[in-house]
GROMACS .gro file of C-alpha atoms in nm:
model
  343
    1MET     CA    1   8.222   8.885  17.771
    2ASP     CA    2   7.960   8.770  17.520
    3GLY     CA    3   7.843   9.130  17.486
    4LEU     CA    4   8.197   9.252  17.416
    5ARG     CA    5   8.246   8.978  17.156
    6MET     CA    6   7.923   9.076  16.984
    7LYS     CA    7   8.020   9.443  16.980
    8ARG     CA    8   8.363   9.356  16.832
    9ARG     CA    9   8.202   9.128  16.573
   10ASP     CA   10   7.952   9.397  16.479
   11LYS     CA   11   8.232   9.652  16.450
   12ILE     CA   12   8.439   9.420  16.227
   13CYS     CA   13   8.136   9.350  16.010
   14ALA     CA   14   8.067   9.722  15.978
   15VAL     CA   15   8.429   9.795  15.879
   16THR     CA   16   8.430   9.507  15.633
   17LEU     CA   17   8.104   9.623  15.479
   18THR     CA   18   8.239   9.978  15.452
   19VAL     CA   19   8.556   9.856  15.278
   20LEU     CA   20   8.350   9.647  15.037
   21LEU     CA   21   8.120   9.940  14.960
   22VAL     CA   22   8.415  10.175  14.901
   23GLY     CA   23   8.578   9.914  14.678
   24MET     CA   24   8.261   9.874  14.477
   25ILE     CA   25   8.225  10.250  14.435
   26VAL     CA   26   8.588  10.286  14.323
   27ALA     CA   27   8.545   9.997  14.078
   28MET     CA   28   8.231  10.155  13.936
   29LEU     CA   29   8.405  10.492  13.897
   30ASN     CA   30   8.701  10.328  13.724
   31ALA     CA   31   8.467  10.137  13.496
   32ASN     CA   32   8.285  10.457  13.408
   33ASP     CA   33   8.616  10.629  13.335
   34ALA     CA   34   8.728  10.336  13.120
   35ASN     CA   35   8.399  10.330  12.934
   36SER     CA   36   8.419  10.705  12.883
   37SER     CA   37   8.775  10.674  12.756
   38ASN     CA   38   8.681  10.387  12.526
   39SER     CA   39   8.384  10.586  12.404
   40LEU     CA   40   8.607  10.879  12.319
   41ARG     CA   41   8.850  10.652  12.136
   42ALA     CA   42   8.569  10.482  11.950
   43LYS     CA   43   8.378  10.800  11.868
   44LYS     CA   44   8.321  10.829  11.497
   45SER     CA   45   8.453  11.141  11.328
   46VAL     CA   46   8.460  11.175  10.951
   47TYR     CA   47   8.675  11.389  10.723
   48ARG     CA   48   8.492  11.449  10.396
   49SER     CA   49   8.716  11.501  10.097
   50SER     CA   50   8.687  11.841   9.935
   51LEU     CA   51   8.804  11.716   9.594
   52ALA     CA   52   8.471  11.578   9.473
   53GLY     CA   53   8.327  11.785   9.192
   54THR     CA   54   8.659  11.943   9.099
   55TRP     CA   55   8.939  11.685   9.089
   56TYR     CA   56   8.697  11.404   9.013
   57PRO     CA   57   8.319  11.360   8.969
   58ASP     CA   58   8.104  11.406   9.278
   59ASP     CA   59   7.842  11.159   9.156
   60PRO     CA   60   7.924  10.812   9.297
   61GLU     CA   61   7.805  10.619   8.992
   62GLU     CA   62   7.988  10.847   8.750
   63LEU     CA   63   8.307  10.831   8.956
   64ARG     CA   64   8.297  10.453   8.993
   65LYS     CA   65   8.228  10.410   8.621
   66GLN     CA   66   8.521  10.637   8.533
   67LEU     CA   67   8.767  10.452   8.756
   68GLN     CA   68   8.646  10.107   8.654
   69GLY     CA   69   8.691  10.217   8.294
   70PHE     CA   70   9.052  10.319   8.361
   71LEU     CA   71   9.120   9.983   8.526
   72GLN     CA   72   8.957   9.785   8.247
   73GLU     CA   73   9.169   9.967   7.989
   74ALA     CA   74   9.491   9.891   8.178
   75GLU     CA   75   9.675   9.593   8.034
   76ILE     CA   76   9.910   9.454   8.296
   77GLU     CA   77   9.963   9.126   8.474
   78PRO     CA   78   9.893   9.130   8.850
   79MET     CA   79  10.192   9.089   9.082
   80SER     CA   80  10.156   8.932   9.427
   81ASP     CA   81  10.472   9.081   9.580
   82ILE     CA   82  10.412   9.456   9.549
   83MET     CA   83  10.495   9.637   9.871
   84ALA     CA   84  10.491   9.999   9.752
   85LEU     CA   85  10.377  10.222   9.466
   86ILE     CA   86  10.451  10.562   9.321
   87LEU     CA   87  10.130  10.723   9.191
   88PRO     CA   88  10.057  11.068   9.040
   89HIS     CA   89   9.808  11.305   9.201
   90ALA     CA   90   9.658  11.521   8.928
   91GLY     CA   91   9.290  11.534   8.840
   92TYR     CA   92   9.172  11.201   8.707
   93GLN     CA   93   9.123  11.334   8.354
   94TYR     CA   94   9.500  11.387   8.342
   95SER     CA   95   9.662  11.115   8.550
   96GLY     CA   96   9.383  10.867   8.624
   97ARG     CA   97   9.479  10.621   8.351
   98THR     CA   98   9.846  10.628   8.448
   99ALA     CA   99   9.760  10.564   8.813
  100ALA     CA  100   9.515  10.286   8.723
  101ARG     CA  101   9.783  10.086   8.542
  102ALA     CA  102   9.994  10.061   8.857
  103LEU     CA  103   9.694   9.987   9.078
  104LYS     CA  104   9.577   9.708   8.849
  105ALA     CA  105   9.917   9.545   8.901
  106LEU     CA  106   9.824   9.478   9.264
  107GLY     CA  107   9.768   9.103   9.279
  108ARG     CA  108   9.661   9.075   9.642
  109SER     CA  109   9.473   9.249   9.921
  110TYR     CA  110   9.622   9.461  10.201
  111LYS     CA  111   9.509   9.524  10.556
  112ARG     CA  112   9.658   9.874  10.567
  113VAL     CA  113   9.741  10.137  10.305
  114ILE     CA  114   9.973  10.424  10.395
  115VAL     CA  115   9.974  10.721  10.157
  116LEU     CA  116  10.262  10.968  10.182
  117GLY     CA  117  10.185  11.292  10.000
  118PRO     CA  118  10.364  11.629  10.000
  119SER     CA  119  10.217  11.938  10.162
  120HIS     CA  120  10.149  12.190   9.885
  121ARG     CA  121  10.010  12.476  10.093
  122VAL     CA  122  10.108  12.442  10.458
  123SER     CA  123  10.459  12.487  10.598
  124LEU     CA  124  10.561  12.177  10.796
  125PRO     CA  125  10.936  12.206  10.858
  126ASP     CA  126  11.073  11.865  10.962
  127GLN     CA  127  10.718  11.746  11.032
  128LEU     CA  128  10.466  11.494  10.903
  129SER     CA  129  10.096  11.530  10.984
  130VAL     CA  130   9.837  11.259  11.044
  131PRO     CA  131   9.467  11.329  11.106
  132GLN     CA  132   9.289  11.235  11.428
  133VAL     CA  133   8.960  11.126  11.276
  134SER     CA  134   8.807  10.781  11.244
  135HIS     CA  135   8.712  10.782  10.874
  136PHE     CA  136   8.782  10.953  10.542
  137GLU     CA  137   8.484  10.990  10.310
  138THR     CA  138   8.464  11.018   9.932
  139PRO     CA  139   8.158  10.983   9.706
  140LEU     CA  140   8.234  10.608   9.707
  141GLY     CA  141   8.185  10.579  10.082
  142GLN     CA  142   8.377  10.592  10.408
  143VAL     CA  143   8.713  10.428  10.473
  144PRO     CA  144   8.825  10.359  10.833
  145LEU     CA  145   9.160  10.492  10.946
  146ASP     CA  146   9.407  10.271  11.130
  147ARG     CA  147   9.380  10.471  11.450
  148ASP     CA  148   9.615  10.250  11.649
  149PHE     CA  149   9.887  10.291  11.386
  150ILE     CA  150   9.832  10.668  11.386
  151ARG     CA  151   9.844  10.676  11.767
  152ARG     CA  152  10.181  10.502  11.758
  153LEU     CA  153  10.312  10.752  11.505
  154LEU     CA  154  10.200  11.042  11.726
  155GLU     CA  155  10.408  10.899  12.010
  156HIS     CA  156  10.700  11.042  11.811
  157GLY     CA  157  10.573  11.391  11.875
  158SER     CA  158  10.881  11.582  11.764
  159LEU     CA  159  10.830  11.456  11.408
  160PHE     CA  160  10.473  11.326  11.364
  161LYS     CA  161  10.205  11.584  11.443
  162SER     CA  162   9.832  11.617  11.392
  163LYS     CA  163   9.764  11.946  11.218
  164PRO     CA  164   9.413  11.958  11.071
  165ILE     CA  165   9.500  12.254  10.847
  166ALA     CA  166   9.760  12.038  10.670
  167HIS     CA  167   9.486  11.800  10.552
  168GLN     CA  168   9.222  12.054  10.455
  169GLY     CA  169   9.217  12.072  10.077
  170GLU     CA  170   9.547  11.883  10.041
  171HIS     CA  171   9.492  11.684   9.724
  172SER     CA  172   9.812  11.480   9.723
  173VAL     CA  173   9.683  11.223   9.972
  174GLN     CA  174   9.308  11.247   9.916
  175ILE     CA  175   9.323  11.198   9.538
  176GLU     CA  176   9.448  10.841   9.581
  177LEU     CA  177   9.159  10.725   9.797
  178PRO     CA  178   8.881  10.665   9.538
  179LEU     CA  179   9.126  10.471   9.321
  180LEU     CA  180   9.220  10.255   9.619
  181GLN     CA  181   8.853  10.207   9.711
  182VAL     CA  182   8.770  10.069   9.367
  183GLN     CA  183   9.078   9.846   9.337
  184LEU     CA  184   9.120   9.718   9.695
  185GLN     CA  185   8.774   9.778   9.845
  186ALA     CA  186   8.845   9.688  10.212
  187PHE     CA  187   9.146   9.829  10.398
  188GLN     CA  188   9.244  10.068  10.676
  189PHE     CA  189   9.383  10.403  10.567
  190VAL     CA  190   9.681  10.596  10.703
  191PRO     CA  191   9.699  10.939  10.531
  192ILE     CA  192  10.027  11.122  10.597
  193VAL     CA  193  10.095  11.475  10.473
  194VAL     CA  194  10.471  11.520  10.450
  195GLY     CA  195  10.633  11.855  10.515
  196GLN     CA  196  10.961  12.013  10.412
  197CYS     CA  197  11.202  11.768  10.574
  198SER     CA  198  11.578  11.764  10.610
  199LEU     CA  199  11.773  11.445  10.544
  200PRO     CA  200  11.791  11.357  10.918
  201ALA     CA  201  11.412  11.396  10.945
  202ILE     CA  202  11.364  11.185  10.631
  203GLU     CA  203  11.582  10.911  10.776
  204ARG     CA  204  11.407  10.919  11.111
  205ALA     CA  205  11.059  10.907  10.953
  206ALA     CA  206  11.169  10.610  10.742
  207VAL     CA  207  11.297  10.412  11.041
  208ILE     CA  208  10.984  10.487  11.248
  209LEU     CA  209  10.749  10.383  10.968
  210LYS     CA  210  10.948  10.074  10.878
  211GLY     CA  211  10.941   9.965  11.242
  212LEU     CA  212  10.561   9.971  11.250
  213ILE     CA  213  10.458   9.819  10.918
  214ASP     CA  214  10.421   9.453  10.825
  215ASP     CA  215  10.369   9.245  10.513
  216GLN     CA  216  10.000   9.335  10.511
  217THR     CA  217  10.090   9.700  10.444
  218LEU     CA  218  10.098   9.881  10.111
  219VAL     CA  219  10.291  10.210  10.103
  220VAL     CA  220  10.188  10.461   9.837
  221VAL     CA  221  10.397  10.765   9.751
  222SER     CA  222  10.187  11.034   9.586
  223THR     CA  223  10.387  11.260   9.358
  224ASP     CA  224  10.390  11.426   9.021
  225PHE     CA  225  10.721  11.464   8.842
  226THR     CA  226  10.850  11.771   8.658
  227HIS     CA  227  10.622  12.075   8.648
  228PHE     CA  228  10.736  12.266   8.339
  229GLY     CA  229  10.650  12.616   8.215
  230ASN     CA  230  10.611  12.973   8.328
  231ARG     CA  231  10.309  12.878   8.536
  232PHE     CA  232  10.542  12.673   8.755
  233GLY     CA  233  10.844  12.902   8.734
  234TYR     CA  234  11.054  12.629   8.573
  235ALA     CA  235  11.151  12.640   8.203
  236PRO     CA  236  11.518  12.536   8.171
  237PHE     CA  237  11.484  12.453   7.800
  238SER     CA  238  11.279  12.578   7.505
  239GLU     CA  239  11.349  12.321   7.232
  240ASP     CA  240  11.243  11.957   7.210
  241ILE     CA  241  11.043  12.003   7.529
  242PRO     CA  242  10.883  11.654   7.527
  243GLY     CA  243  11.220  11.483   7.483
  244LYS     CA  244  11.399  11.702   7.739
  245LEU     CA  245  11.120  11.649   7.992
  246GLU     CA  246  11.140  11.273   7.957
  247GLU     CA  247  11.519  11.282   7.986
  248LEU     CA  248  11.490  11.490   8.302
  249ASP     CA  249  11.226  11.266   8.457
  250MET     CA  250  11.406  10.944   8.367
  251GLY     CA  251  11.719  11.077   8.529
  252ALA     CA  252  11.522  11.108   8.851
  253TYR     CA  253  11.367  10.765   8.805
  254ASP     CA  254  11.708  10.602   8.751
  255ARG     CA  255  11.808  10.714   9.102
  256ILE     CA  256  11.474  10.592   9.237
  257ALA     CA  257  11.518  10.250   9.072
  258ALA     CA  258  11.862  10.228   9.234
  259LEU     CA  259  11.689  10.284   9.573
  260ASP     CA  260  11.938  10.565   9.638
  261ALA     CA  261  11.767  10.843   9.833
  262PRO     CA  262  12.073  11.071   9.868
  263ALA     CA  263  12.151  11.041   9.496
  264PHE     CA  264  11.789  11.114   9.407
  265LEU     CA  265  11.779  11.423   9.632
  266GLN     CA  266  12.114  11.542   9.494
  267TYR     CA  267  11.990  11.502   9.136
  268GLN     CA  268  11.675  11.696   9.217
  269ALA     CA  269  11.878  11.973   9.381
  270GLU     CA  270  12.124  11.997   9.091
  271THR     CA  271  11.860  11.999   8.817
  272GLU     CA  272  11.601  12.185   9.026
  273ALA     CA  273  11.346  11.944   8.877
  274THR     CA  274  11.010  12.041   9.022
  275ILE     CA  275  10.916  11.701   9.166
  276CYS     CA  276  10.667  11.794   9.436
  277GLY     CA  277  10.682  11.459   9.619
  278ARG     CA  278  11.059  11.438   9.645
  279VAL     CA  279  11.052  11.408  10.026
  280PRO     CA  280  10.793  11.126  10.031
  281ILE     CA  281  10.997  10.950   9.760
  282ALA     CA  282  11.313  10.984   9.970
  283ILE     CA  283  11.134  10.846  10.278
  284LEU     CA  284  11.020  10.540  10.083
  285LEU     CA  285  11.364  10.478   9.932
  286THR     CA  286  11.519  10.497  10.278
  287MET     CA  287  11.269  10.238  10.403
  288LEU     CA  288  11.353   9.983  10.134
  289ASP     CA  289  11.612   9.706  10.158
  290ALA     CA  290  11.862   9.648   9.879
  291SER     CA  291  11.678   9.333   9.770
  292VAL     CA  292  11.368   9.528   9.660
  293GLN     CA  293  11.313   9.561   9.286
  294ALA     CA  294  11.165   9.874   9.129
  295GLN     CA  295  10.966   9.852   8.806
  296ARG     CA  296  10.839  10.149   8.606
  297ILE     CA  297  10.481  10.093   8.491
  298ASP     CA  298  10.381  10.403   8.296
  299TYR     CA  299  10.491  10.753   8.206
  300THR     CA  300  10.317  11.044   8.036
  301THR     CA  301  10.278  11.420   8.057
  302SER     CA  302   9.984  11.656   8.055
  303GLY     CA  303  10.148  11.818   7.751
  304ALA     CA  304  10.124  11.492   7.560
  305LEU     CA  305   9.759  11.454   7.662
  306THR     CA  306   9.654  11.807   7.567
  307GLY     CA  307   9.901  11.877   7.286
  308ASP     CA  308  10.022  12.190   7.470
  309PHE     CA  309  10.368  12.187   7.626
  310ALA     CA  310  10.371  12.555   7.725
  311ASN     CA  311  10.288  12.426   8.073
  312SER     CA  312  10.321  12.055   8.139
  313VAL     CA  313  10.325  11.816   8.435
  314SER     CA  314  10.484  11.472   8.420
  315TYR     CA  315  10.315  11.161   8.560
  316LEU     CA  316  10.508  10.844   8.640
  317THR     CA  317  10.400  10.523   8.811
  318ALA     CA  318  10.623  10.253   8.955
  319VAL     CA  319  10.589   9.945   9.171
  320PHE     CA  320  10.835   9.812   9.427
  321ARG     CA  321  10.848   9.435   9.463
  322GLY     CA  322  10.959   9.251   9.773
  323THR     CA  323  10.849   9.196  10.132
  324TRP     CA  324  10.846   9.427  10.429
  325PRO     CA  325  11.070   9.259  10.688
  326GLY     CA  326  10.997   9.255  11.057
  327SER     CA  327  11.188   9.556  11.188
  328THR     CA  328  11.287   9.705  11.519
  329VAL     CA  329  11.025   9.934  11.665
  330VAL     CA  330  11.166  10.278  11.739
  331ALA     CA  331  11.099  10.407  12.091
  332PRO     CA  332  10.940  10.752  12.117
  333SER     CA  333  11.191  11.033  12.153
  334ASP     CA  334  11.160  11.410  12.181
  335GLU     CA  335  11.516  11.463  12.067
  336ALA     CA  336  11.636  11.614  11.743
  337PRO     CA  337  11.503  11.467  11.415
  338GLY     CA  338  11.814  11.257  11.366
  339ALA     CA  339  11.802  11.093  11.708
  340LEU     CA  340  11.671  10.737  11.727
  341THR     CA  341  11.628  10.491  12.011
  342ALA     CA  342  11.561  10.128  11.920
  343THR     CA  343  11.375   9.884  12.143
   0.00000   0.00000   0.00000
């Protein structure tokens, strides 16, 4: 009997030891997988802006000095309740001063900055593209992307995509980064290239974005206003060009200040005003509550700067004052652009 008991005990011990060993091996494999996955998520990948040396100086000291000069020249009182901006996206020699005036109005820091800029070269029908890299780099250094925020956007895969070609050489988003680096210094970046979107896609993008942002978020819409002249295929008038351009642009701004996205889009369609960032503007307007106040900061044209209105681009800056409310997060959906599911 004692021998049988010992054999049974030895057998139980052997089985127990085997189970423990298997468990340890499985745990180690899972840990390795988790570490590998975390390593992949944490892997550093940098997108280097291609604008340096063309749209702005490629020398860090020269670039910083230029932008600090623009900010020092800007005479405006800081505001602590700015939640969004409209900024131009031309080369700094043309629109840098206009952009700096709005940026100097920022009276606080932000954890996250989202820049919505139009796609100038790549067709993105009813799509918005975000990059899957960890940092953007300019001559002023590297800025980390908010990868968790981007991951949550990509959960809405029928609308938000990651198309590297959409970001390569696209100046509308990248041009804002050095300005933001000088004014805000530390923040996480969310660059979004916006495609050619229908009204349902605009509305869906607005609800998704609004559901993810908080009061530590600054939203920047990157857009130039009217592009006038044969170079741009748009010359609806030939007399009093400066006055007619301002009238045209202020008509668009009036709809923007009223926070009326459909009216703004209708005005643009009726006048055919060549406002390249009309879709990003419409997304922002759709995100805003009625209590938000818009304030125009500056307006000029390249024609006024160069003295030549044969071809001219308009630059307008505005701030939007208020607070981003806590909103309902939109559940991922692969349905049509107009379909939304709240959680």
